[in-house]
PDB file of C-alpha atoms in Angstrom:
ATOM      1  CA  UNK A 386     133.677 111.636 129.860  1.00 85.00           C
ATOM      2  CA  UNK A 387     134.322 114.130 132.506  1.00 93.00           C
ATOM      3  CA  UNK A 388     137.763 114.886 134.920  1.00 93.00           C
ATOM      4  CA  UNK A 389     138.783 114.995 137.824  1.00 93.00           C
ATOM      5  CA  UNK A 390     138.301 118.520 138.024  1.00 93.00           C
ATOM      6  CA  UNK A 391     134.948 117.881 136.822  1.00 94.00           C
ATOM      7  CA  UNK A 392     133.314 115.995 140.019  1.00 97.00           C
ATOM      8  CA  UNK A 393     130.149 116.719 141.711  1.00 97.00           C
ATOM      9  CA  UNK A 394     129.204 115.303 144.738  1.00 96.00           C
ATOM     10  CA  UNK A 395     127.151 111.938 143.808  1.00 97.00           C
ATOM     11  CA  UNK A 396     124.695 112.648 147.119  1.00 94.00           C
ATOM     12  CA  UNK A 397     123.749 116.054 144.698  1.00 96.00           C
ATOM     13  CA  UNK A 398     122.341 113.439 142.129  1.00 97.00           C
ATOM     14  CA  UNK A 399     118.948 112.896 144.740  1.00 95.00           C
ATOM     15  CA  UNK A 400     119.011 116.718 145.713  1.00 94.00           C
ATOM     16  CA  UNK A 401     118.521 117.045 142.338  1.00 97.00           C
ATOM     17  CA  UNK A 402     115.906 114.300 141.927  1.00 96.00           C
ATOM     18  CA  UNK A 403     113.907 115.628 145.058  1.00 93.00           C
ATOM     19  CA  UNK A 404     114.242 119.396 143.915  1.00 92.00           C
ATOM     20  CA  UNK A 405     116.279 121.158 141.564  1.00 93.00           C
ATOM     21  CA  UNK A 406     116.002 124.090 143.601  1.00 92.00           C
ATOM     22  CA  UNK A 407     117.405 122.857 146.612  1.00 92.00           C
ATOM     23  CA  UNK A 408     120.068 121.102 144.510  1.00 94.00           C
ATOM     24  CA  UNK A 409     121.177 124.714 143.387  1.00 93.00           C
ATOM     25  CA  UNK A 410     120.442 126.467 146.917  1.00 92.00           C
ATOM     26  CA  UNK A 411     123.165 123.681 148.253  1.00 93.00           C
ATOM     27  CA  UNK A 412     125.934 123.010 145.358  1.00 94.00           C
ATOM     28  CA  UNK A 413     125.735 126.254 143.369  1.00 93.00           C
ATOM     29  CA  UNK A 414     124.453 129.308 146.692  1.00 91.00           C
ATOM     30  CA  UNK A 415     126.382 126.624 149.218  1.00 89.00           C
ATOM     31  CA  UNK A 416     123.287 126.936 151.990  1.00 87.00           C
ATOM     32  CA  UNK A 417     122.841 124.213 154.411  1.00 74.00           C
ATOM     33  CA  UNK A 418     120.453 124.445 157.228  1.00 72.00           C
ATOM     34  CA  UNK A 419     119.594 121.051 159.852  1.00 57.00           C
ATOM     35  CA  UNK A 420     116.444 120.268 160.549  1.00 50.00           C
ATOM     36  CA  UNK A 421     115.067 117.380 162.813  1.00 46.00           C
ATOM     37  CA  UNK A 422     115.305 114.713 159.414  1.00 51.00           C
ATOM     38  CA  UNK A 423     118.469 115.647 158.311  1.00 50.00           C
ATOM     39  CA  UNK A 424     119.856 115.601 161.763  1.00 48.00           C
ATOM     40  CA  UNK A 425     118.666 112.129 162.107  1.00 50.00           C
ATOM     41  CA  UNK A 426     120.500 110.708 158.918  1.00 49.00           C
ATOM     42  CA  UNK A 427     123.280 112.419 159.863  1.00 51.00           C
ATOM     43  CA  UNK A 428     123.434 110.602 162.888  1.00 51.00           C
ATOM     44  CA  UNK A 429     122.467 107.204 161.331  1.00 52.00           C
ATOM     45  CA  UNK A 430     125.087 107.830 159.163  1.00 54.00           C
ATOM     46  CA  UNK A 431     127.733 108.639 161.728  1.00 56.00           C
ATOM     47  CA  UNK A 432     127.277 105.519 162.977  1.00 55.00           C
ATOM     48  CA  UNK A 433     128.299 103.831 159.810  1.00 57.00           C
ATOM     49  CA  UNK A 434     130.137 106.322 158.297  1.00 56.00           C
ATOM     50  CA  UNK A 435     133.537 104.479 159.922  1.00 63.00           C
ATOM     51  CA  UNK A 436     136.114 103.184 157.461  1.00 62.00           C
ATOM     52  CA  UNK A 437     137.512  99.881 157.557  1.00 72.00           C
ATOM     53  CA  UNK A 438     136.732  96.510 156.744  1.00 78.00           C
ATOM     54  CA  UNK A 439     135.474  92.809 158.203  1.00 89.00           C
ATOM     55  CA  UNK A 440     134.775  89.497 157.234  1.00 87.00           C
ATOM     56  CA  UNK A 441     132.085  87.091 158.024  1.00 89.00           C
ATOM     57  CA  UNK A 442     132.256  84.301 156.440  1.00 89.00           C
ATOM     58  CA  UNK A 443     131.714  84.174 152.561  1.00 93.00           C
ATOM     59  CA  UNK A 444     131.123  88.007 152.671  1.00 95.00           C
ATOM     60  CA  UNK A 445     133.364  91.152 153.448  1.00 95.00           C
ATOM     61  CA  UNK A 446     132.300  94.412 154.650  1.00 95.00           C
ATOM     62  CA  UNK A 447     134.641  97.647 153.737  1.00 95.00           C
ATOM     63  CA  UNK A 448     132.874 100.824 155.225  1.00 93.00           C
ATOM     64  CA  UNK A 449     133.173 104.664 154.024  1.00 92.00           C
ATOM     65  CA  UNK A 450     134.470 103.517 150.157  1.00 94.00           C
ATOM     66  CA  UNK A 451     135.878 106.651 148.737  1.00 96.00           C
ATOM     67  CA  UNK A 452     134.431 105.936 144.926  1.00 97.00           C
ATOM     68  CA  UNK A 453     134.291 108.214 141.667  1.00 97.00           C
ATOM     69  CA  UNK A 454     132.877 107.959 138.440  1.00 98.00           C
ATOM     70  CA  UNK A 455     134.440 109.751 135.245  1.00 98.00           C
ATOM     71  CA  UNK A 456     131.183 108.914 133.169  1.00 97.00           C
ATOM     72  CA  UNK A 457     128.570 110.134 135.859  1.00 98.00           C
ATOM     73  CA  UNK A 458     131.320 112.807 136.392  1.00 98.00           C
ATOM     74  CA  UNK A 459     130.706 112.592 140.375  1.00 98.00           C
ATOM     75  CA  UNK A 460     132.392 111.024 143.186  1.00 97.00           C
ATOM     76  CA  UNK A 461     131.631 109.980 147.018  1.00 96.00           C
ATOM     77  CA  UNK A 462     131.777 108.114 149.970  1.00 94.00           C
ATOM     78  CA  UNK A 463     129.763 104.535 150.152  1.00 95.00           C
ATOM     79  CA  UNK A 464     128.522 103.774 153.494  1.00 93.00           C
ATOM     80  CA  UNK A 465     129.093  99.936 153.118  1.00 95.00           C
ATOM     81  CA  UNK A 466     130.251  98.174 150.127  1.00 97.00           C
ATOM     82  CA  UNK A 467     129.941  93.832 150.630  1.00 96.00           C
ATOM     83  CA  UNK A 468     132.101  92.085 148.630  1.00 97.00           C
ATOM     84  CA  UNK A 469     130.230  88.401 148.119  1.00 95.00           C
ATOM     85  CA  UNK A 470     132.553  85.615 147.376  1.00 95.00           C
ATOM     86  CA  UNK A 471     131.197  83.718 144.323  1.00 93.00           C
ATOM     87  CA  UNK A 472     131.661  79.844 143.221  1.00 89.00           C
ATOM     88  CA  UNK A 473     134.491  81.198 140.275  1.00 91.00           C
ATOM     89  CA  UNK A 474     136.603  82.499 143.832  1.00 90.00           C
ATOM     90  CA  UNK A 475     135.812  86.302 142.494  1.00 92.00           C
ATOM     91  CA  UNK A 476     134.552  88.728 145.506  1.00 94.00           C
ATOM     92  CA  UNK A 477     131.270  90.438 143.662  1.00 95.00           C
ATOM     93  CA  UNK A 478     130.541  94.286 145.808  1.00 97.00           C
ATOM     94  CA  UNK A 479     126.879  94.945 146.407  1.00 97.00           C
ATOM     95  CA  UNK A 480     127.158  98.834 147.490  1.00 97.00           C
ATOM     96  CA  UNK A 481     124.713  99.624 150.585  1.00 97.00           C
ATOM     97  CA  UNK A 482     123.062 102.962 150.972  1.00 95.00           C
ATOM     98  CA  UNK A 483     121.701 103.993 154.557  1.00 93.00           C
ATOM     99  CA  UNK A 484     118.724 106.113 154.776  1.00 88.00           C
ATOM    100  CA  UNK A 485     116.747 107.376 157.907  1.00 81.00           C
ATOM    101  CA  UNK A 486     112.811 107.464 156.426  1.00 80.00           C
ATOM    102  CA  UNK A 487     111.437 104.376 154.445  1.00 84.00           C
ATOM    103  CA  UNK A 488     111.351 103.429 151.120  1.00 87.00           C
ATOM    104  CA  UNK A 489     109.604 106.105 148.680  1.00 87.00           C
ATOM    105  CA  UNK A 490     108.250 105.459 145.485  1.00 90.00           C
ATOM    106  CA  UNK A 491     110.386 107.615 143.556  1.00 93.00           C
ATOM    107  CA  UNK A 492     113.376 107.037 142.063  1.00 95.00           C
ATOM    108  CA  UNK A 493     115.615 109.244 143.865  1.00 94.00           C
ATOM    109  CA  UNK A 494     117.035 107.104 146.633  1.00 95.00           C
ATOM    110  CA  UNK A 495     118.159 103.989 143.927  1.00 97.00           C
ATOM    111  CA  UNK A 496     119.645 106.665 141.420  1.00 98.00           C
ATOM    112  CA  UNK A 497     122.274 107.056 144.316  1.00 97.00           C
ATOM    113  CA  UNK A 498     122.315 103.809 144.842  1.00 98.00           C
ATOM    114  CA  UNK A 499     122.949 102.712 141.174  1.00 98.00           C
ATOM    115  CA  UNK A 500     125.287 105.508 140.631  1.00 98.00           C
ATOM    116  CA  UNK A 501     127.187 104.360 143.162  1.00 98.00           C
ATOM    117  CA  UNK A 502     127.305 100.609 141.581  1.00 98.00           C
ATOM    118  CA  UNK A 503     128.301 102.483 138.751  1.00 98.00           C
ATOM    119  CA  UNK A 504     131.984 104.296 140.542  1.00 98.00           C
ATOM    120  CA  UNK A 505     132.365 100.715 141.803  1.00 98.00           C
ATOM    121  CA  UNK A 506     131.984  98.616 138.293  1.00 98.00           C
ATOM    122  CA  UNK A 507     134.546 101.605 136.750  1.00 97.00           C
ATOM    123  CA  UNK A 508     136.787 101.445 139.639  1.00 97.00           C
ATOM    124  CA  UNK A 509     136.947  97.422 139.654  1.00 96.00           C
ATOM    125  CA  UNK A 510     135.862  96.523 135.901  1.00 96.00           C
ATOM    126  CA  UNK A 511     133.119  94.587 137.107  1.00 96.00           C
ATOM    127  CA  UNK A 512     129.538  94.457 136.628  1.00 96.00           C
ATOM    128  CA  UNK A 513     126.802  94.643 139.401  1.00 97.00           C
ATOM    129  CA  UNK A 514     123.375  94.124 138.975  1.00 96.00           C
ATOM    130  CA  UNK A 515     122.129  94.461 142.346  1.00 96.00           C
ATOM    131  CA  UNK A 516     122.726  96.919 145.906  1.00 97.00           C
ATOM    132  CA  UNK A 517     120.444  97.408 148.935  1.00 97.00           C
ATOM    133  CA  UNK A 518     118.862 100.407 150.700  1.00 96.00           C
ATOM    134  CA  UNK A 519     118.898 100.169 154.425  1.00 94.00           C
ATOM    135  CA  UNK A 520     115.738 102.294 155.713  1.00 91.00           C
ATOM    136  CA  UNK A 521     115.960 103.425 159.462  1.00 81.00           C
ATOM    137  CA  UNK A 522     112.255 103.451 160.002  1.00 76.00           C
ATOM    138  CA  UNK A 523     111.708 100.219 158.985  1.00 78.00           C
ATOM    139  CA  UNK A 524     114.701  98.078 159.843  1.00 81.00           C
ATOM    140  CA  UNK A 525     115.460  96.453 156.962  1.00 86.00           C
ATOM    141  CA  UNK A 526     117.191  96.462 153.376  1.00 91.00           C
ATOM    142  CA  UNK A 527     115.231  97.125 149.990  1.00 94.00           C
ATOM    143  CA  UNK A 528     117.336  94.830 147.330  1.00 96.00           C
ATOM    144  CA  UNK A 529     117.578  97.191 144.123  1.00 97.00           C
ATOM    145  CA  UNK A 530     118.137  95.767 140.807  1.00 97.00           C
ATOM    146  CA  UNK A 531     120.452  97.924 138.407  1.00 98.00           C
ATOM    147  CA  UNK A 532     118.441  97.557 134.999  1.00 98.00           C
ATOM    148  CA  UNK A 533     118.714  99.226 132.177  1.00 97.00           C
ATOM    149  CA  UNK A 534     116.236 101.830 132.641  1.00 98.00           C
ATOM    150  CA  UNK A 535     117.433 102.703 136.315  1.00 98.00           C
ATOM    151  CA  UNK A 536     121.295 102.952 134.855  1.00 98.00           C
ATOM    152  CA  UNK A 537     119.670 105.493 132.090  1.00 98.00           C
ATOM    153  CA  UNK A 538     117.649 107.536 134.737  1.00 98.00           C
ATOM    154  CA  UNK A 539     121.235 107.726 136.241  1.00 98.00           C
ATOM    155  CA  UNK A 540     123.104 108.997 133.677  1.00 98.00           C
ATOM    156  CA  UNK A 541     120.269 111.252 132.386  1.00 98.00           C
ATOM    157  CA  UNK A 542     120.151 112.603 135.321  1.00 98.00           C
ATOM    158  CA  UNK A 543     123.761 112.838 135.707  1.00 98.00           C
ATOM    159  CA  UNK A 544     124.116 114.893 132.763  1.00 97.00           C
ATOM    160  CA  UNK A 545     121.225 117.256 133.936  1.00 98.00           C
ATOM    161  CA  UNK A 546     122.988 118.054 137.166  1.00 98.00           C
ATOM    162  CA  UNK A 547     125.994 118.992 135.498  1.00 98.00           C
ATOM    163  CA  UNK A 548     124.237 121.027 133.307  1.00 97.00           C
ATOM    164  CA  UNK A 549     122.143 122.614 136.210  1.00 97.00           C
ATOM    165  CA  UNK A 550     125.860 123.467 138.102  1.00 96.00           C
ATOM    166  CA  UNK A 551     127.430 124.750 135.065  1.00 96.00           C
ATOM    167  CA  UNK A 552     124.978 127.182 134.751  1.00 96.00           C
ATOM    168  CA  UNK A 553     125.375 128.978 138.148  1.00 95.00           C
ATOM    169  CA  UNK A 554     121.725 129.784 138.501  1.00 94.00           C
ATOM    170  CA  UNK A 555     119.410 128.625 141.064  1.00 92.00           C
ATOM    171  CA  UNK A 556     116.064 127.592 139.716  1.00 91.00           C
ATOM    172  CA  UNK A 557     112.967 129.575 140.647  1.00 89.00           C
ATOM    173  CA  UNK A 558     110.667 127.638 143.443  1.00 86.00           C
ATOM    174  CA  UNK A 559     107.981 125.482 142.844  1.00 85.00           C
ATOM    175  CA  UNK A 560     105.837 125.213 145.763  1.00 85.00           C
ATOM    176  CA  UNK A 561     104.704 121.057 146.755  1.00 85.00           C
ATOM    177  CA  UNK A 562     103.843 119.353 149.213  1.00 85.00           C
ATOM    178  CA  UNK A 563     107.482 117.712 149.624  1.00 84.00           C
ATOM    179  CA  UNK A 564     108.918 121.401 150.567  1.00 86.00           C
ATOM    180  CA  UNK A 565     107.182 121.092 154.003  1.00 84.00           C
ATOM    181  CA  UNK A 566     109.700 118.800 155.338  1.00 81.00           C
ATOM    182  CA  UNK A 567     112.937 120.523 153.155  1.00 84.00           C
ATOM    183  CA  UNK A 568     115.506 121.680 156.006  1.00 84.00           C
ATOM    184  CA  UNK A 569     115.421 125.250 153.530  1.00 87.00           C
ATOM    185  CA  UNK A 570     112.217 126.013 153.750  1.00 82.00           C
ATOM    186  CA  UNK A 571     113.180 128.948 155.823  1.00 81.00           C
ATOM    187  CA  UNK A 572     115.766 130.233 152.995  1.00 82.00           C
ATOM    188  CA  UNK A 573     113.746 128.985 150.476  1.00 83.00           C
ATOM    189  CA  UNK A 574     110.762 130.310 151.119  1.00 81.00           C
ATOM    190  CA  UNK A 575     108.442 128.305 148.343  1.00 81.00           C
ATOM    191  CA  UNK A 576     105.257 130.226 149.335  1.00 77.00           C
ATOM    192  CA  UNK A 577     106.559 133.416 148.724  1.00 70.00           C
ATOM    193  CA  UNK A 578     108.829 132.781 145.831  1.00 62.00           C
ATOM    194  CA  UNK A 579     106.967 130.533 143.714  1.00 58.00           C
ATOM    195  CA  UNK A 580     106.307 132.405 140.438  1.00 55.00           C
ATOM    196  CA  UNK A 581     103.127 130.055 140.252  1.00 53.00           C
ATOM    197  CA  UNK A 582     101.264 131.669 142.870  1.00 49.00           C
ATOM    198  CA  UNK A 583     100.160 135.106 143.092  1.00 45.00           C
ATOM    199  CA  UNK A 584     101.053 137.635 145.847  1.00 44.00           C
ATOM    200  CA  UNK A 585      97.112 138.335 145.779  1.00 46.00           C
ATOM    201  CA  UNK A 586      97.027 134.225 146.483  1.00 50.00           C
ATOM    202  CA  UNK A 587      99.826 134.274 149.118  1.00 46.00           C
ATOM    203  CA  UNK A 588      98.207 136.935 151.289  1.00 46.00           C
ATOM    204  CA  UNK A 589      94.878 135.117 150.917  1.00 54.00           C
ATOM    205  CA  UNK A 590      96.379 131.471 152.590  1.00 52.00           C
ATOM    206  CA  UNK A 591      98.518 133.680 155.287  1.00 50.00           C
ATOM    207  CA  UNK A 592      95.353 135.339 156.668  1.00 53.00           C
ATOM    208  CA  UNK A 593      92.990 131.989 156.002  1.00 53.00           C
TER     209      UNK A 593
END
């Protein structure tokens, strides 16, 4: 169980999923640099990034939930959490994640997700089972069920974060495809850094 002193930012948990380098370049080195995607979700989320709340009929909508976690040992803002009214008269949330691309295969979009169903079941001693991602590309929501493995990949990876901050060292690049569209490329620099690849192999692709 961690503090309040102990908090990470719960968006770190998919830096970390996506790469652990640019998880350290941005929570341990604190570089940020905007590109063209990030600029877009920050925009997409400005628009719901209000606080407040509605109702429409048998659900309620509270926007910008500050929610923590002293298990996951991070804390955030939700965009949208709905509270559904069930049958027993009980208001169930179902926390809602906007994200500018589409869905991706991986994992790291619902770990968020999840991890922020878990802040909310601490913070209301309830249980959730489901939450939705809201892709910008496509225009509509991607239910997520909370299962057991999902809630495991969250805490493992929880712990590894923690671990990776507590450390104070930025891991070494690891040159993929997925660094291409990384708003730190430029600071990064995966081509030249990567321990992988030779300098003999880097000249050879510049000049190619």
């Amino acid at each position: 169980m961690f503090t309040e002193d102990d908090l990470l930012p719960l968006s770190a948990l998919q830096h970390f999923l996506f790469c652990e380098r640019q998880c350290g370049l941005i929570h341990i080195e604190q570089v940020w640099v905007e590109n063209l995607f990030t600029a877009q979700g920050r925009i997409m989320h400005e628009r719901v990034d209000q606080t407040g709340s509605e109702k429409r009929g048998r659900v309620r909508f509270a926007y910008g939930v500050m929610i923590r976690s002293l298990s996951l040992g991070v804390s955030g803002k939700a965009d949208l959490v709905e509270f559904h009214l069930q049958d027993d008269g009980l208001w169930l949330p179902h926390p809602v994640e906007y994200k500018r691309g589409r869905p991706k295969k991986e994992n790291w979009d619902r770990v968020q997700l999840c991890a922020q169903a878990i802040c909310l079941e601490e913070m209301l001693a309830v249980e959730i089972r489901k939450g939705a991602l809201f892709y910008g590309k496509q225009r509509r929501r991607q239910v997520v069920e909370f299962d057991r493995e999902l809630r495991e990949e969250t805490r493992q990876t929880a712990i590894r974060l923690h671990e990776l901050i507590s450390s104070g060292r930025t891991p070494p690049a690891n040159y993929s495809k997925r660094c291409e569209s990384c708003s730190l490329l430029s600071v990064c620099l995966p081509r030249v850094t990567d321990r992988k690849r030779s300098v003999a192999e880097y000249l050879q692709e510049a000049v190619s």
